[in-house]
């Protein structure tokens, strides 16, 4: 029950911060470069690439468990203008790239793709994962998962750098978890 309360507070905080996020109404129809999706073995060093090192969902879940990192999922679609704006602006900001690549397992899911994923023997398409498992109805949508794959919360729509930095830091620092002690936070910082 306490965890539900903090998830609700996270949602309210994200909604309150995001009210002004749509004030920037630049044309989202400009074409953004296609995002790269890489498997864990082919991963480029984050510092050198200057881009977010996106992974597929199934590979990202495995990596998150192995490295004990949160998962940041970007649900997108090729036709989505606001998704292209995210790629062109927010996901190009060096601070955002560094925070995501250094502290999360970044996963990109194409909400229209018939690409089949294998999640510990469970087969599902990216399209079905988007709609059935995560309930995404519009793009872009972002989900945060704990390292074990447990869902934390969702952010809908275009978000600017400042909003995204606050949300990412909130999750990275385990602010959603009131059961964590300062001692366990210090132990995590030493890893």
Backbone as a ProteinNet text record, in pm:
[ID]
protein_1_A
[PRIMARY]
XXXXXXXXXXXXXXXXXXXXXXXXXXXXXXXXXXXXXXXXXXXXXXXXXXXXXXXXXXXXXXXXXXXXXXXXXXXXXXXXXXXXXXXXXXXXXXXXXXXXXXXXXXXXXXXXXXXXXXXXXXXXXXXXXXXXXXXXXXXXXXXXXXXXXXXXXXXXXXXXXXXXXXXXXXXXXXXXXXXXXXXXXXXXXXX
[TERTIARY]
82.2	0	87.2	196.2	287	352.5	385	446.2	347.8	221	117.6	109.1	118.2	114.6	229	349.7	464.7	454.7	397.5	376.4	277	173.6	76.5	144.6	227.7	298.9	392.2	460.7	546.9	465	348.6	262.2	215.8	175.9	131.8	248.1	366.7	483	515.8	514.3	544.6	440.8	313.6	207.4	220.7	251	263	379.6	491	608.4	582.9	508.3	489	384.7	311.7	205.9	261.7	379.5	438.2	526.3	539.4	630.8	587.7	460.3	412.4	411.7	469.1	471.8	555.3	653.5	738.9	669.4	616.7	538.8	613	741.1	814.5	758.1	783.6	729.4	789.6	708.7	761.5	774.4	741.7	741.7	878.7	976.5	1112.1	1162.7	1227.6	1274.6	1395.8	1390.3	1503.3	1581.5	1711.4	1788.5	1734.6	1740.4	1689.8	1774.2	1705.6	1775.2	1837.6	1951.8	2015.3	1971.3	1951.8	1917	2029.3	2086.4	2200.1	2176.3	2237.4	2237	2348.7	2342.4	2440	2584.6	2613.3	2750.2	2810.6	2725.3	2774.1	2768.8	2750.9	2729.8	2853.8	2830.7	2938.1	2949.7	3070.8	3084.5	2999.7	2921.9	2828.6	2900.6	3017.9	3089.1	3131.7	3163.6	3213.9	3102.3	2991.2	2887.3	2807.2	2783.2	2702.1	2555.4	2518.5	2380.6	2339.5	2209.7	2158.8	2176.7	2225.5	2252.2	2129.6	2031.9	1905.5	1924.8	1845.8	1846.1	1704.4	1691.9	1560.2	1513	1382.7	1321.9	1373.8	1373.4	1413.1	1559.4	1648.5	1790.3	1810.1	1732.1	1742.6	1702.9	1597.1	1555.8	1665.9	1728.3	1838	1952.7	1990.7	2101.7	2069.6	1947.1	1908	1922	1881.1	1893.3	2039.8	2120.9	2262.8	2337.2	2304.1	2376.3	2304.7	2187	2106.7	2081.2	2033	2000.8	1852.8	1794.6	1657.6	1650.5	1531.8	1508.2	1429.3	1472.7	1400.5	1352.3	1219.8	1163.7	1102.9	1141.3	1084.1	993.7	861.8	766.3	745.6	772.5	773	707.6	693.4	642.3	710.2	732.1	803.7	731.1	600.2	519.6	500.5	546.9	517.1	604.7	543	615.2	675.3	603.5	655.3	770.5	767.7	879.7	1006	989	1102.8	1156.9	1066.3	1108.1	1188.9	1146.6	1223.6	1364.1	1372.9	1503.4	1590.3	1529.5	1601.2	1644.9	1566.9	1595.4	1634.9	1539.2	1565.3	1670	1658.6	1751.6	1885.8	1907.7	2037.3	2111.7	2042.5	2104.8	2210.6	2335.1	2443.1	2412.7	2348.8	2318.7	2217.7	2119.6	2018.2	2082.8	2164	2232.4	2319.8	2397.6	2488	2410.8	2303.5	2224.1	2158.5	2102.5	2037.1	2138.9	2242.9	2341.6	2417.3	2441.5	2520.8	2443.5	2311.1	2235.7	2116.5	2083.2	1967.4	2006.6	1919.9	1929	1823.9	1868.1	1773.2	1716.3	1585.2	1515.5	1422.3	1421.5	1329.1	1239.4	1107.9	1007.7	926	921.1	839	698	606.3	469.7	390.4	441.8	374.5	447.1	556.8	642.8	592.8	598.7	567.2	688.3	799.9	920.8	888.6	923.5	893.7	1006.6	969.9	1063.6	1051.3	1159.8	1160	1199.8	1099.7	1122.5	1114.6	1231.2	1241.7	1144.5	1141.1	1056.8	917.9	877.3	747.3	765.6	696.1	708	594.9	634.2	537.3	595	509.3	556.4	571	650.1	665.7	530.4	448.7	316.5	228.1	226.3	145.2	199.8	330.3	392.1	348.4	351	314	170.5	79.5	-62.1	-114.1	-81	-137.3	-67.9	63.6	137.7	156.9	171	197.2	82.3	-18.7	-136.8	-110.6	-6.6	26.1	-76.7	-133.6	-234.7	-192.1	-82.3	-31.4	119.6	181.4	327.6	372.3	490.6	576.5	522.1	564.1	532.6	658.9	683.7	805.2	766.8	825.8	802.9	934.7	926.2	1039.8	1012.8	1114.1	1105.2	1217.1	1189.8	1295.2	1389.5	1507.5	1601.3	1543.7	1446.9	1388	1272.6	1242.8	1137.1	1002.7	991.6	867.3	839.7	715	677.9	673.4	731	729.6	629.3	639.2	550.9	572.6	480.4	476	469.8	531.1	522	471.2	369.2	315.2	358.6	381	401.5	542.9	560.2	689	729.5	857.2	910	1042	1061.1	1185.2	1295.3	1414.1	1531.7	1511.9	1463.8	1451.9	1356.1	1242.6	1145.9	1206.2	1267.5	1322.7	1435.2	1518.3	1626.6	1569.4	1462.3	1400.8	1343.5	1272.8	1211.7	1318.7	1420.5	1528	1602.6	1631.1	1702	1616.3	1487.4	1395.3	1402.5	1400.1	1405	1545	1647.2	1786.8	1820.2	1772.6	1803	1705.4	1619	1523.2	1432	1400.4	1313.9	1172.3	1134	1001.4	990.4	1102.1	1103.6	1131.8	1026.3	1041.3	1098.8	1112.3	1164.4	1316.9	1378.1	1524.8	1580.8	1691.5	1758	1877.7	1929.9	2050.5	2166.2	2169.9	2276.9	2271.6	2152.9	2145.1	2174.5	2140.4	2174.5	2325.1	2393.3	2538.6	2603.7	2546.8	2600.4	2586	2471.3	2451.4	2547.7	2575.7	2667.2	2808.8	2844.4	2979.4	2998.9	2892.6	2904.2	2963.3
-118.2	0	125.3	119.7	232.8	259	151.1	165.1	226.7	191.7	249.6	399.6	439.1	580.2	654.8	597.8	664.2	664.9	561.9	562.8	672	690.1	795.5	932	949.1	1075.1	1100.5	997.3	1009.8	1057.6	998.2	1037.1	1181.2	1222.4	1359.6	1455.7	1420.3	1505.5	1521.2	1412.1	1415.4	1497.6	1480.6	1557.1	1705.9	1740	1880.7	1948.3	1879.9	1936.6	1950.3	1857.3	1853	1946.8	2018.5	2106.3	2207.7	2258.7	2358.5	2297.9	2166	2102	2119	2138	2149.5	2294	2385.3	2525.3	2546.6	2462.3	2472.9	2405.2	2484	2427.6	2436.5	2404.9	2400.7	2289.8	2296.2	2200.3	2062.1	1962.9	1828.8	1747.2	1804.2	1726	1714.2	1790.1	1777.5	1636.6	1582.1	1444.5	1433.5	1343.4	1318.8	1199.6	1196.2	1079.1	954.7	844.3	719.3	678.8	645	604.7	468	449.5	319.1	228.2	102.5	2	-100.4	-126.8	-218	-330	-441.2	-552.8	-528.9	-592.1	-564.3	-585.7	-684	-715.5	-608.1	-536.7	-438.9	-296.7	-282.9	-152.5	-63.6	61.9	160.2	233	277.2	352.9	479	503.3	616.2	749.4	762.6	889.4	927.1	830.7	858.4	874.6	806.4	806.8	936	1000.4	1120.3	1093.2	966.2	925.9	824.9	814.3	712.3	576.9	480.4	346.8	259	270.9	198.3	49.8	-29.1	-174.5	-221.9	-346.5	-407	-448	-458.4	-483	-609.8	-721.4	-847.8	-845.7	-792.2	-782.8	-683.1	-575.4	-474.6	-527.2	-609.2	-667.5	-754.8	-835.7	-921.8	-838.1	-733.9	-648.6	-576.4	-529.8	-459.4	-549.1	-675.1	-768.9	-796	-815	-844.2	-727.6	-604.7	-487.2	-412	-461.2	-397.5	-249.6	-223.7	-87.8	-78.6	39.1	64.6	59.4	32.6	33.1	159	227.6	342.5	300.8	293.5	248.4	366.2	379.8	479.2	405.1	422	365.9	470.6	431.7	525.4	463.7	542.6	494.7	576.2	515.1	582.4	707	708.4	819.3	931.5	913.3	1004.6	1130.3	1244.4	1371.3	1411.7	1391.5	1427.2	1335.4	1210.4	1119.2	1169.6	1216.4	1270.4	1396.1	1475.9	1595.4	1555.8	1450.7	1400.6	1360.5	1286.4	1242.9	1362	1461.2	1577.2	1672.1	1680	1778.7	1713.9	1664	1614.4	1503.7	1406.4	1293.6	1326.5	1452	1498.5	1580.2	1617.6	1696.7	1612.1	1659.2	1580	1531.2	1615.4	1575.1	1460	1465.5	1359.1	1229.8	1239	1121.3	1056.8	1138.4	1086	1020.6	1085.2	1030.9	899.6	891.6	767.9	657.3	684.1	579.6	533	623.1	588.1	522.1	545	499	410.1	394.2	316.2	220.1	125.1	44.3	104.1	176.3	241.5	143.6	136.2	42.7	122.2	87.7	151.6	44.2	70.9	-22	51	-6	48.5	-5.9	80.5	39.9	-16.3	-7.1	-62.1	-183	-222.2	-325.8	-468	-551.9	-692.8	-774.1	-705	-770.8	-852.2	-980.9	-1069.2	-1067.8	-1050.8	-1051.5	-1183.7	-1226.3	-1348.4	-1310.9	-1303	-1263.2	-1388.2	-1446.5	-1569.5	-1676.9	-1696.4	-1799.1	-1751.6	-1634.7	-1577.5	-1494.3	-1530.1	-1460.3	-1358	-1235.9	-1127.9	-1027.1	-966.3	-863.7	-731.4	-642.2	-509.4	-437.8	-456.9	-393.2	-443.7	-574.7	-631.1	-590.7	-588	-545.1	-401.8	-317.9	-177.1	-162.5	-228.3	-208.3	-296.2	-423.9	-517.8	-514.2	-513.6	-523.4	-388.1	-281.1	-149.4	-50.4	-86.9	-1.9	131.1	137	261.6	286.1	405.3	442.8	561.5	627	740.9	747.6	817.2	825.1	970.7	997.7	904.7	875.2	763.6	725.4	663.9	693.3	646.4	572.2	456	376.9	359	355.9	322.5	187.4	101.1	-29.5	-41.5	-115.6	-151.6	-250.2	-271.7	-367.1	-508.1	-546.7	-679.8	-683.9	-569.7	-564.1	-515.5	-488.3	-438.7	-297.1	-273.4	-142.2	-38.9	79.6	189.5	297.3	347.4	455.9	495.1	578.3	615.1	766.6	815.9	955.8	955.7	1035.4	1045.4	1174.6	1169.1	1288.8	1342.8	1443	1510.5	1574	1561.9	1624.5	1692.4	1811.3	1883.6	1831.9	1886.2	1841.5	1854.4	1968.9	1991.8	1891.4	1871	1775.3	1634.2	1595.8	1460.3	1439.2	1540.4	1528.7	1507.7	1580.3	1563.6	1423.2	1374.7	1241.7	1133	1143.4	1043.7	1041.9	1159.7	1168.2	1112.2	1138.8	1086.3	933.7	870	723.1	673.5	734.3	692.7	692.6	793.4	808.4	732.7	650.3	568.8	655.1	775.2	863.9	807.9	719.6	657.8	555.5	512	402.9	455.8	473.2	527.2	424.7	300	197	191.7	261.3	260.9	346.6	304	379.6	451.1	546.1	616	518.9	417.8	319	240.4	199.5	123.6	214.7	345.9	439.7	456.1	462.9	475.7	349.4	233.4	107.3	102.2	149.9	153.4	250.4	362.9	462.6	408.2	315.1	257.7	152.3	110.5	5.5	60.9
0	0	0	74.7	82.2	-53	-124.6	-256.4	-355.2	-345.4	-431	-406	-279.8	-243.3	-311.2	-310.7	-371.3	-523	-580.3	-725.1	-761.7	-680.2	-703.1	-691.7	-590	-570.9	-688.9	-737.9	-855.4	-974.6	-994.3	-1105.9	-1094.4	-974.8	-952.7	-976.1	-926.6	-945	-1092.8	-1165	-1307.4	-1381.9	-1347.4	-1412.5	-1382.6	-1257.1	-1218.1	-1288.9	-1298.1	-1364	-1513.8	-1569.1	-1713.5	-1768.6	-1684.4	-1734.9	-1833.8	-1806.8	-1895.3	-2004.1	-2007	-2101	-2246.1	-2270.8	-2408.2	-2458.3	-2382.9	-2423.1	-2549.1	-2571.5	-2689	-2806	-2896.6	-3007.9	-3139.4	-3142.6	-3268.4	-3355	-3482.6	-3578.2	-3556.5	-3511.5	-3487	-3613.7	-3731.5	-3854.6	-3918.4	-3867.1	-3921.7	-3895.6	-3991.9	-3984.4	-3892.3	-3797	-3707.9	-3760.5	-3733.5	-3774.8	-3706.3	-3776.4	-3721.3	-3600.5	-3491.9	-3369	-3388.2	-3325.7	-3339	-3225	-3256.7	-3158.2	-3162.2	-3046.6	-3042.9	-2944.6	-2969.5	-2877.6	-2775.9	-2659.3	-2554.9	-2597.5	-2682.2	-2720.7	-2810.3	-2886.9	-2983.2	-2928.3	-2799.8	-2739.5	-2751.6	-2792.9	-2803	-2669.4	-2634.5	-2509.7	-2514.9	-2410.6	-2407.7	-2421.4	-2360.4	-2362.6	-2503.8	-2585.6	-2718.9	-2821	-2803.3	-2906	-2908.5	-2792.7	-2787.6	-2813.9	-2821	-2844.4	-2739.2	-2720.9	-2630.5	-2697.4	-2622.2	-2674.4	-2651	-2741.6	-2727.8	-2748.5	-2677.5	-2689.5	-2714.9	-2757.8	-2769.3	-2629.9	-2613.7	-2482.7	-2415.5	-2487.4	-2424.8	-2380	-2464.3	-2427.7	-2313.2	-2313.8	-2208.7	-2071.8	-2067	-1938.2	-1879.7	-1964.9	-1917.9	-1862.8	-1938.4	-1896.1	-1765.1	-1750.2	-1627.4	-1505.5	-1517.8	-1406	-1374.5	-1479.6	-1460.7	-1395.2	-1435.8	-1389.1	-1277	-1236.9	-1132.4	-1162.5	-1284.8	-1327.6	-1361.5	-1342.6	-1384.8	-1537.6	-1588.2	-1732.6	-1766.8	-1871.8	-1926	-2064.8	-2082.3	-2209.5	-2284.5	-2410.8	-2501.3	-2599.2	-2581.9	-2677.4	-2785.9	-2909.1	-3019.8	-3142.9	-3248.2	-3376.9	-3486.5	-3599.7	-3709.2	-3758.4	-3752.5	-3803.9	-3702.3	-3580.3	-3468.9	-3472.3	-3497.6	-3502.2	-3369.1	-3259.9	-3127.1	-3086.2	-3132.8	-3106	-3176.7	-3299.5	-3375.3	-3308.2	-3251.9	-3178.9	-3054.9	-2984.7	-2869.1	-2913.3	-3025.2	-3076.5	-3115.8	-3175.8	-3227.8	-3116.4	-3009	-2904.9	-2772.1	-2697.5	-2561.5	-2560	-2650.2	-2650.5	-2715.8	-2752.4	-2803.1	-2697.3	-2591.2	-2485.1	-2414.5	-2408.1	-2347.8	-2205.5	-2123.4	-1985.5	-1982.1	-2070.5	-2077.2	-2125.7	-2230.6	-2285.5	-2178.6	-2108.3	-2005.1	-1890.7	-1846	-1734.6	-1772.9	-1893.2	-1936.9	-1959.5	-2038.3	-2068.2	-1944.3	-1849.9	-1732.4	-1619.9	-1613.4	-1497	-1528	-1653.4	-1694.3	-1805.2	-1829.5	-1950.9	-2043.9	-2147.7	-2237.3	-2340.1	-2344.6	-2433.4	-2523.2	-2650.8	-2744.9	-2803.6	-2800	-2852.3	-2959.2	-3078.5	-3187.1	-3170.2	-3133.6	-3103	-3219	-3339.9	-3457.3	-3515.4	-3455.2	-3513.1	-3487.3	-3591.2	-3572.9	-3523.9	-3494.4	-3446.4	-3321.1	-3324	-3211	-3109.5	-2984	-2872.9	-2798	-2736.2	-2656.5	-2514	-2427.4	-2288.5	-2202.1	-2176.6	-2096.9	-2146.5	-2278.1	-2337.9	-2377.8	-2333	-2369.7	-2495.7	-2602.2	-2730.4	-2743.1	-2781.3	-2799.1	-2897.7	-2978.6	-3071.7	-2997.5	-3054.8	-2995	-2991	-3095.3	-3100	-2985.2	-2962.5	-2854.3	-2717.5	-2703.4	-2577.9	-2545.5	-2646.1	-2629.2	-2581	-2650.9	-2622	-2507.7	-2512.3	-2413.9	-2278.6	-2280.2	-2154.1	-2086.4	-2165.5	-2106.9	-2125.7	-2204.2	-2219.8	-2287.2	-2371.1	-2439.5	-2549	-2549.2	-2648.7	-2733.5	-2695.4	-2770.4	-2758.4	-2852.6	-2857.1	-2854.9	-2799.2	-2727.8	-2587.4	-2533.9	-2396.5	-2337.2	-2212.5	-2145.2	-2018.4	-1998.8	-1878.5	-1805.5	-1674.1	-1588.8	-1524.9	-1525.1	-1459.7	-1357.8	-1251.2	-1157.1	-1227.1	-1170.4	-1231.7	-1249	-1165.7	-1177.8	-1278.2	-1342.3	-1442.7	-1390.7	-1262	-1204.2	-1256.2	-1297.2	-1349.7	-1238.1	-1266.5	-1170.3	-1209.2	-1329.3	-1369.9	-1513.5	-1562.6	-1703.1	-1718.1	-1824.2	-1864.7	-2008.1	-2035.8	-2171.3	-2237.8	-2368.8	-2448.9	-2450.5	-2535.8	-2549.6	-2416.9	-2382.6	-2260.3	-2292.1	-2236.1	-2258.9	-2166.5	-2185	-2109.8	-1958.8	-1912.9	-1768.4	-1703.5	-1765.4	-1711.9	-1708.9	-1820.1	-1829.2	-1728.4	-1707.3	-1609.2	-1468.9	-1434.3	-1302	-1285.8	-1386.2	-1377.3	-1370.4	-1453.9	-1454.4	-1320.9	-1267.1	-1138.8	-1026.1	-1028.8	-928.5	-923.5	-1039.5	-1045	-1012.3	-1071.1	-1047.1	-899.1	-828	-685.5	-594.5	-653.3	-577.5	-490	-531.6	-451.8	-440.3	-529.9	-526.2	-414.4	-357.5	-260.2	-119.8	-41.9	93.4	191.4	148.4	238	236.8	141.1	134.3	247.1	300.4	406.7	349.1	423	377.9	364.1	449.4	444.9	314.4	268.5	143.7	25.9	34.1	-71.9	-83.3	31.9	30.3	-23.9	6.2	-45.1	-196.5	-248.8	-394.4	-459.8	-395.3	-450.8	-459.5	-372.6	-372.2	-478.8	-547.4	-650.2	-777.1
[MASK]
+++++++++++++++++++++++++++++++++++++++++++++++++++++++++++++++++++++++++++++++++++++++++++++++++++++++++++++++++++++++++++++++++++++++++++++++++++++++++++++++++++++++++++++++++++++++++++++++

